[in-house]
Coordinates of C-alpha atoms (C1' of nucleotides) in Angstrom, one line a residue:
Chain P
M40 CA -10.9 -40.5 -0.5
D41 CA -8.8 -44.1 0.4
L42 CA -5.2 -44.5 1.4
A43 CA -2.9 -46.3 3.1
L44 CA 0.4 -46.0 4.3
S45 CA 2.6 -49.1 5.7
L46 CA 6.3 -49.1 6.8
G47 CA 7.7 -52.4 5.2
E48 CA 6.8 -55.3 3.8
K49 CA 4.5 -53.4 1.3
S50 CA 1.9 -56.2 1.4
K51 CA 0.9 -55.5 5.3
A52 CA -0.8 -51.9 4.5
P53 CA -3.2 -52.5 7.3
L54 CA -6.0 -51.0 5.0
T55 CA -8.3 -53.5 4.0
F56 CA -9.5 -51.5 1.0
L57 CA -5.4 -52.5 -0.4
D58 CA -6.8 -55.8 -0.9
K59 CA -8.6 -55.1 -3.9
I60 CA -5.6 -53.5 -5.2
Q61 CA -3.8 -56.2 -8.3
P62 CA -0.9 -57.6 -7.0
Q63 CA 1.5 -56.1 -8.8
K64 CA 4.9 -57.6 -9.0
T65 CA 7.2 -54.6 -8.8
R66 CA 10.9 -55.1 -9.4
F67 CA 11.9 -54.1 -6.0
E68 CA 10.1 -56.5 -4.0
K69 CA 13.1 -58.8 -3.0
V70 CA 13.7 -55.9 -0.9
S71 CA 12.2 -56.0 2.1
L72 CA 12.0 -52.8 3.7
G73 CA 10.0 -50.4 1.8
F74 CA 7.4 -48.0 2.6
C75 CA 3.7 -48.5 0.9
M76 CA 1.7 -46.7 0.4
G77 CA -2.2 -47.6 -1.5
L78 CA -4.7 -44.2 -3.0
G79 CA -7.6 -45.6 -4.2
E80 CA -10.7 -43.9 -5.1
P81 CA -12.9 -42.8 -2.9
H82 CA -16.5 -44.6 -1.9
I83 CA -17.7 -41.8 -0.1
S84 CA -19.8 -39.1 -1.1
R85 CA -17.4 -36.2 -1.1
T86 CA -20.3 -33.6 0.1
G87 CA -21.5 -36.5 3.3
S88 CA -25.4 -35.7 2.6
R89 CA -25.1 -37.7 -0.7
S90 CA -26.9 -41.0 -1.0
K91 CA -25.2 -44.5 -2.1
G92 CA -27.4 -43.9 -5.1
E93 CA -26.3 -40.7 -6.1
E94 CA -23.1 -41.9 -6.1
E95 CA -23.2 -44.4 -7.6
E96 CA -25.3 -42.2 -10.5
E97 CA -22.1 -39.9 -10.6
E98 CA -19.6 -42.8 -10.9
E99 CA -22.0 -43.6 -14.3
K100 CA -21.4 -40.4 -15.2
S101 CA -17.5 -39.9 -14.6
G102 CA -17.6 -43.1 -16.6
S103 CA -15.6 -46.1 -14.3
S104 CA -13.8 -45.6 -11.4
D105 CA -10.3 -45.8 -11.5
P106 CA -8.7 -48.3 -10.1
P107 CA -7.0 -47.6 -6.9
V108 CA -2.8 -47.9 -7.7
Q109 CA -0.5 -49.0 -5.1
L110 CA 2.8 -47.1 -4.8
D111 CA 6.0 -48.5 -3.7
L112 CA 8.2 -46.3 -2.4
L113 CA 11.5 -47.7 -1.3
P114 CA 14.7 -46.4 0.3
V115 CA 17.6 -46.6 -2.6
A116 CA 16.3 -48.2 -4.9
P117 CA 16.9 -46.4 -8.8
V118 CA 13.0 -45.7 -9.5
Q119 CA 12.2 -45.1 -12.9
R120 CA 10.5 -41.7 -13.3
N121 CA 9.2 -40.4 -16.4
I122 CA 10.4 -37.2 -17.7
Q123 CA 7.8 -34.7 -17.6
P124 CA 8.1 -31.3 -19.4
P125 CA 8.8 -28.1 -18.1
S126 CA 5.9 -27.2 -15.9
H127 CA 5.7 -23.8 -17.5
M128 CA 4.3 -26.3 -20.3
I129 CA 2.1 -27.9 -18.7
P130 CA -1.2 -26.3 -18.2
F131 CA -1.9 -27.9 -15.2
P132 CA 1.4 -29.0 -13.6
W133 CA 0.0 -31.3 -11.6
L134 CA -0.9 -33.2 -13.9
T135 CA 1.4 -35.9 -14.3
A136 CA 3.5 -36.8 -17.9
N137 CA 0.9 -40.2 -18.0
L138 CA -2.5 -38.3 -18.1
L139 CA -1.1 -35.7 -20.5
G140 CA 0.0 -38.7 -22.5
E141 CA -3.6 -40.0 -23.1
P142 CA -5.4 -38.7 -24.7
G143 CA -9.6 -37.7 -23.1
P144 CA -10.9 -35.0 -21.6
S145 CA -9.0 -34.0 -19.7
H146 CA -6.7 -32.6 -23.1
K147 CA -9.3 -30.2 -23.3
A148 CA -7.5 -28.4 -21.2
A149 CA -4.4 -28.7 -22.3
G150 CA -2.8 -25.8 -24.2
R151 CA -5.4 -23.0 -22.2
E152 CA -4.2 -20.6 -19.8
V153 CA -5.5 -21.3 -16.0
E154 CA -6.4 -18.1 -15.0
V155 CA -4.0 -18.3 -11.7
N156 CA -6.7 -17.0 -8.1
R157 CA -8.9 -19.3 -10.2
G158 CA -7.2 -22.5 -9.0
R159 CA -10.1 -24.2 -7.5
S160 CA -12.6 -23.3 -8.4
L161 CA -12.0 -23.3 -12.3
A162 CA -10.5 -26.7 -11.0
A163 CA -13.4 -27.9 -9.9
E164 CA -15.5 -26.6 -13.0
E165 CA -12.9 -28.7 -14.7
G166 CA -13.7 -31.7 -13.1
E167 CA -16.9 -30.9 -13.4
D168 CA -16.7 -31.0 -17.1
G169 CA -14.8 -34.5 -16.8
G170 CA -12.0 -33.0 -16.7
V171 CA -8.5 -32.6 -14.6
Q172 CA -10.6 -34.5 -11.8
H173 CA -9.4 -37.2 -10.5
S174 CA -5.4 -37.1 -12.4
S175 CA -3.7 -39.6 -12.6
P176 CA -2.7 -41.1 -9.0
N177 CA 0.8 -42.2 -9.3
S178 CA 3.0 -38.8 -9.6
T179 CA -0.1 -37.0 -8.0
V180 CA 0.3 -39.0 -5.4
S181 CA 3.7 -38.3 -3.2
S182 CA 3.0 -34.4 -3.8
L183 CA -0.6 -35.2 -2.5
I184 CA 1.0 -37.3 0.5
Q185 CA 3.2 -34.5 1.1
N186 CA 0.4 -31.9 0.8
M187 CA -1.4 -33.8 3.0
D188 CA 1.3 -33.5 5.5
H189 CA 0.6 -30.2 5.2
R190 CA -3.0 -30.0 6.1
R191 CA -4.7 -28.5 9.0
G192 CA -7.1 -31.2 9.0
Y193 CA -4.8 -33.6 8.6
N194 CA -2.6 -32.1 11.0
C195 CA 0.1 -34.3 11.7
R196 CA 2.1 -34.3 14.8
R197 CA 6.0 -34.3 15.0
E198 CA 6.2 -37.9 17.1
S199 CA 3.8 -40.4 14.9
E200 CA 3.3 -38.4 12.2
M201 CA 2.4 -41.3 10.0
T202 CA 1.0 -43.1 12.3
S203 CA -1.3 -40.5 13.2
L204 CA -2.1 -40.4 9.4
L205 CA -3.4 -43.5 9.0
V206 CA -5.9 -43.1 12.6
V207 CA -6.6 -40.6 11.1
L208 CA -8.2 -42.3 7.5
N209 CA -9.4 -45.0 9.2
N210 CA -11.5 -43.0 11.2
H211 CA -12.8 -41.3 8.3
D212 CA -13.2 -43.8 6.8
Q213 CA -15.6 -45.3 8.9
A214 CA -17.3 -41.7 9.7
V215 CA -17.8 -42.2 6.3
E216 CA -19.3 -45.6 6.6
T217 CA -21.4 -44.6 9.4
G218 CA -22.7 -41.8 7.2
Q219 CA -20.6 -39.5 10.4
R220 CA -18.9 -37.8 7.1
G221 CA -17.2 -34.6 9.8
H222 CA -15.7 -34.5 12.5
V223 CA -12.7 -37.3 13.0
S224 CA -12.3 -37.4 16.2
N225 CA -8.3 -37.1 17.1
S226 CA -6.0 -36.3 19.3
N227 CA -3.5 -35.3 17.1
S228 CA -6.1 -33.9 14.5
R229 CA -6.7 -30.4 14.7
A230 CA -10.5 -29.2 14.4
R231 CA -11.6 -29.0 11.2
S232 CA -13.5 -26.8 9.7
T233 CA -15.3 -26.1 5.9
D234 CA -12.1 -24.2 4.6
D235 CA -10.8 -28.1 5.6
Q236 CA -13.0 -29.8 4.3
D237 CA -13.0 -27.7 1.1
D238 CA -9.4 -28.7 1.3
E239 CA -9.9 -31.8 1.4
E240 CA -11.9 -32.1 -1.7
D241 CA -9.0 -30.3 -3.4
I242 CA -6.3 -33.3 -2.2
I243 CA -9.3 -35.2 -3.8
N244 CA -9.5 -33.8 -6.9
G245 CA -5.6 -34.1 -7.3
L246 CA -5.2 -30.7 -6.8
N247 CA -1.6 -30.0 -6.4
R248 CA -1.8 -26.3 -4.5
K249 CA 0.6 -23.8 -5.5
K250 CA 1.1 -20.2 -3.9
L251 CA -0.9 -17.7 -5.5
R252 CA -0.5 -14.4 -6.5
L253 CA -3.4 -12.2 -5.9
S254 CA -4.2 -9.8 -8.9
K255 CA -4.3 -6.3 -8.6
E256 CA -7.9 -5.9 -8.8
Q257 CA -8.4 -8.7 -6.1
S258 CA -5.7 -7.0 -3.5
A259 CA -7.3 -3.9 -4.1
F260 CA -10.6 -4.9 -3.0
L261 CA -9.4 -6.8 -0.1
E262 CA -7.3 -3.2 0.4
D263 CA -10.8 -2.2 1.0
S264 CA -12.2 -4.2 2.6
F265 CA -9.5 -4.1 5.2
K266 CA -10.4 -0.4 5.8
E267 CA -13.8 -1.0 7.0
H268 CA -12.8 -4.0 9.1
K269 CA -9.5 -5.5 10.4
T270 CA -11.3 -8.1 10.9
L271 CA -14.3 -10.4 9.4
N272 CA -17.5 -12.4 10.8
P273 CA -18.0 -16.1 8.6
K274 CA -20.8 -14.0 6.3
Q275 CA -18.5 -11.5 5.2
K276 CA -15.0 -14.3 4.4
L277 CA -17.8 -16.1 2.4
A278 CA -19.2 -12.8 0.8
L279 CA -15.5 -12.0 -0.4
A280 CA -14.7 -15.1 -0.9
K281 CA -16.9 -15.3 -3.7
Q282 CA -17.1 -11.5 -5.0
L283 CA -13.6 -12.2 -6.2
N284 CA -13.6 -16.4 -6.7
L285 CA -11.4 -17.0 -4.2
R286 CA -11.6 -19.8 -1.6
P287 CA -12.9 -18.6 2.1
R288 CA -9.5 -19.7 3.8
Q289 CA -7.8 -17.9 1.5
V290 CA -9.5 -14.3 2.5
E291 CA -9.1 -15.2 5.8
V292 CA -5.2 -15.5 5.5
W293 CA -4.8 -13.0 3.4
F294 CA -6.6 -10.7 6.6
Q295 CA -4.5 -12.6 8.6
N296 CA -1.2 -11.5 6.6
R297 CA -2.6 -8.2 6.7
R298 CA -3.1 -7.2 10.2
A299 CA 0.1 -9.2 10.7
R300 CA 1.4 -6.9 8.2
T301 CA 0.1 -3.6 9.8
K302 CA 1.1 -4.6 13.0
L303 CA 4.6 -4.8 11.9
K304 CA 4.4 -1.6 10.0
Q305 CA 3.2 0.2 13.8
T306 CA 6.1 -1.4 15.6
E307 CA 8.2 -0.3 12.5
V308 CA 7.0 3.4 13.2
D309 CA 7.0 2.9 17.5
C310 CA 10.3 2.3 17.5
E311 CA 11.6 4.4 15.5
Y312 CA 10.4 7.2 17.5
L313 CA 11.4 5.9 20.6
K314 CA 14.8 5.8 18.9
K315 CA 14.5 9.7 17.7
W316 CA 12.8 9.9 21.6
C317 CA 16.0 8.3 23.3
E318 CA 18.7 10.6 21.4
T319 CA 16.9 13.2 22.5
L320 CA 16.8 12.7 25.8
T321 CA 20.0 10.8 25.9
E322 CA 21.3 14.7 24.5
E323 CA 19.4 16.5 27.0
N324 CA 20.4 14.2 29.7
R325 CA 23.9 15.7 28.6
R326 CA 23.4 18.9 29.0
L327 CA 22.2 19.1 31.6
Q328 CA 24.8 17.4 33.4
K329 CA 27.6 20.0 31.3
E330 CA 24.9 22.7 33.6
V331 CA 25.1 21.0 36.5
Q332 CA 28.8 21.2 36.4
E333 CA 28.9 24.4 35.4
L334 CA 26.9 25.6 38.0
R335 CA 29.0 23.8 41.1
A336 CA 32.7 25.2 39.7
L337 CA 30.5 28.2 40.1
K338 CA 29.2 27.6 43.2
T339 CA 32.9 26.2 44.0
S340 CA 34.8 29.2 42.2
Q341 CA 33.2 32.4 42.8
P342 CA 32.1 31.7 46.5
F343 CA 31.9 36.0 47.0
Y344 CA 28.7 36.5 44.9
M345 CA 29.2 39.9 45.3
Q346 CA 32.4 40.4 43.4
L347 CA 31.3 38.9 40.9
P348 CA 29.6 40.4 37.7
A349 CA 26.1 39.6 36.4
T350 CA 25.2 36.3 34.7
T351 CA 22.2 35.7 33.0
L352 CA 21.2 32.6 33.5
T353 CA 18.6 31.5 30.3
M354 CA 16.0 28.9 30.2
C355 CA 14.3 28.3 26.8
P356 CA 10.8 27.1 27.4
S357 CA 10.4 24.6 25.0
C358 CA 13.5 22.3 26.6
E359 CA 13.5 23.6 29.3
R360 CA 17.5 24.2 29.6
V361 CA 19.4 26.6 32.0
A362 CA 22.6 27.9 30.5
S363 CA 24.5 30.5 32.5
T364 CA 26.4 33.1 31.0
A365 CA 29.2 35.9 32.5
T366 CA 28.4 39.2 31.2
A367 CA 30.7 42.1 32.2
N368 CA 27.5 44.1 31.8
A369 CA 24.4 42.9 33.5
T370 CA 21.2 43.8 31.9
T371 CA 17.4 43.7 33.1
A372 CA 16.2 43.2 30.1
T373 CA 15.4 40.2 28.4
T374 CA 16.8 38.6 25.4
T375 CA 15.0 36.1 22.7
N376 CA 16.9 33.4 21.3
V377 CA 16.0 30.8 18.9
D378 CA 16.8 26.9 19.8
A379 CA 18.4 26.4 16.6
S380 CA 17.3 21.9 16.9
T381 CA 14.0 22.9 17.8
G382 CA 13.4 26.4 16.1
T383 CA 11.4 27.6 18.7
K384 CA 11.7 30.7 20.7
S385 CA 13.1 31.3 23.7
R386 CA 13.5 34.8 25.9
S387 CA 16.9 35.0 28.1
Y388 CA 15.7 36.1 31.9
P389 CA 19.1 37.7 33.7
F390 CA 20.0 37.0 36.9
T391 CA 22.3 38.8 38.9
T392 CA 24.6 36.9 40.8
S393 CA 23.9 37.7 44.4
Q394 CA 21.1 35.2 43.9
T395 CA 21.9 32.0 44.8
E396 CA 20.7 28.6 42.4
A397 CA 17.5 28.0 44.8
Q398 CA 16.6 32.0 44.1
A399 CA 17.8 31.3 40.5
Q400 CA 15.7 28.0 39.9
T401 CA 12.5 29.5 41.7
Q402 CA 12.8 32.3 39.2
I403 CA 12.9 29.3 36.7
Q404 CA 10.2 28.4 37.6
Q405 CA 8.3 31.5 38.0
A406 CA 9.4 32.1 34.9
R407 CA 7.3 28.7 32.9
S408 CA 5.0 29.6 34.6
L409 CA 4.8 32.8 33.2
D410 CA 4.9 31.2 30.0
Chain K
dA245 C1' -16.0 -30.7 33.5
dC246 C1' -14.9 -31.7 28.7
dA247 C1' -15.3 -32.3 23.9
dC248 C1' -15.4 -29.2 20.3
dT249 C1' -15.2 -25.8 16.7
dC250 C1' -13.9 -21.7 15.6
dT251 C1' -10.8 -18.0 15.1
dC252 C1' -6.5 -14.9 16.2
dA253 C1' -1.6 -14.2 16.5
dA254 C1' 2.8 -15.0 16.6
dA255 C1' 6.3 -17.4 13.7
dT256 C1' 7.9 -20.5 10.4
dT257 C1' 8.4 -21.6 5.8
dT258 C1' 7.4 -21.2 1.1
dT259 C1' 7.7 -19.2 -3.4
dA260 C1' 6.9 -15.6 -6.8
dC261 C1' 9.0 -12.2 -8.3
dT262 C1' 12.8 -8.5 -8.8
dT263 C1' 17.4 -7.1 -8.9
dC264 C1' 21.8 -7.1 -9.6
dA265 C1' 26.4 -9.1 -10.8
Chain D
dC120 C1' 20.3 -10.5 -24.4
dT121 C1' 20.8 -14.5 -20.4
dT122 C1' 22.0 -16.4 -16.3
dG123 C1' 21.4 -17.4 -11.5
dA124 C1' 23.0 -16.0 -7.2
dA125 C1' 19.9 -12.7 -3.1
dG126 C1' 16.6 -10.2 -1.4
dT127 C1' 12.1 -9.3 -0.4
dA128 C1' 7.2 -9.3 -0.2
dA129 C1' 3.4 -12.2 0.3
dA130 C1' 0.8 -16.2 0.0
dA131 C1' 0.6 -20.5 3.0
dT132 C1' 1.3 -23.4 7.3
dT133 C1' 2.3 -24.7 11.8
dT134 C1' 1.3 -24.3 16.2
dG135 C1' -0.3 -22.8 21.0
dA136 C1' -3.9 -20.2 23.0
dG137 C1' -9.0 -18.9 24.1
dA138 C1' -14.1 -18.7 23.3
dG139 C1' -17.7 -19.9 22.9
dT140 C1' -21.4 -24.4 22.2

DNA sequence: ACACTCTCAAATTTTACTTCA
DNA sequence: CTTGAAGTAAAATTTGAGAGT
């Protein structure tokens, strides 16, 4: 794919292939500043392995190659647009009104529902059938550029996006010319995987990839697969993609998102648990503070323990809470209490007022060990 | 050591879909 | 019943980092 971008006068496009473009007088030619873009049919083999002869052969099969197109976008100039039918009426929304208006092989697809999730593969088949493979570039160019901008393989960093895009494309052309299709070395471009090449093919095919909802069956299958393994190796990914008729990249993304969802859910569960635990600890702390206050009050107001009636210190083994209860009749028998919050049973351990707090604590420890 | 490829997590954006007034 | 706004879930993208070659 030959793509040239230039800012300024349209005739100053730096790429040589633009020379092939028929000089077209535009209505806006007098405007000196604009955005010029050229789009030409690739001279490259999409697989990179085919010989020039094969390419020519294919070119012959598909008929004459589309002429390169130059598009001039001007800042505030009123651009006359073709009125397009609503997208839902177009079986292939990425097709242009021009193309739909023309009788041709692509019309075979018109009126046929596209199986949504088969996007690429179906489209590829259509392309092989002489279908939509090279849709009219005119109105797809802007969306193509938009997509191109987001492509991983042509990932443009914030600075000098367009410049880097040009460099990438230039390098790409050079690589192709030297028969080195594949990796394009550029500091601003990301590493390109086979999926990226896959994506690039889609761009070449003129497919404006939309977000696709996976079918229930596909989701269920992926879920089952996710239960087996949270990550995929390349083989598994390819197999799944093939089985589900998805692109490997889609499978990869699904697993990434699935992992993220799992983690988020787990975080929410953990958060809820910690929240409850925190509430419990706060409540227990409050009770203990109260207990300490009671004991201190007891100690200061009643220095002569012997004069006091027996006090029963109650400890709940589950929450290890100690409560002092002054009883008129001290008893040595243990009583059973039920903790309303936990529903666990606890026993009351009698202490006499003659015991010091330290002694009481010792008894508590003993009681704990008994329980 | 360096460049490159691949994969992943995290954050974010985009979009299809649902709910509700 | 229709419509549009708001909300949501999920697909997709971006970015940065680490591991392996």
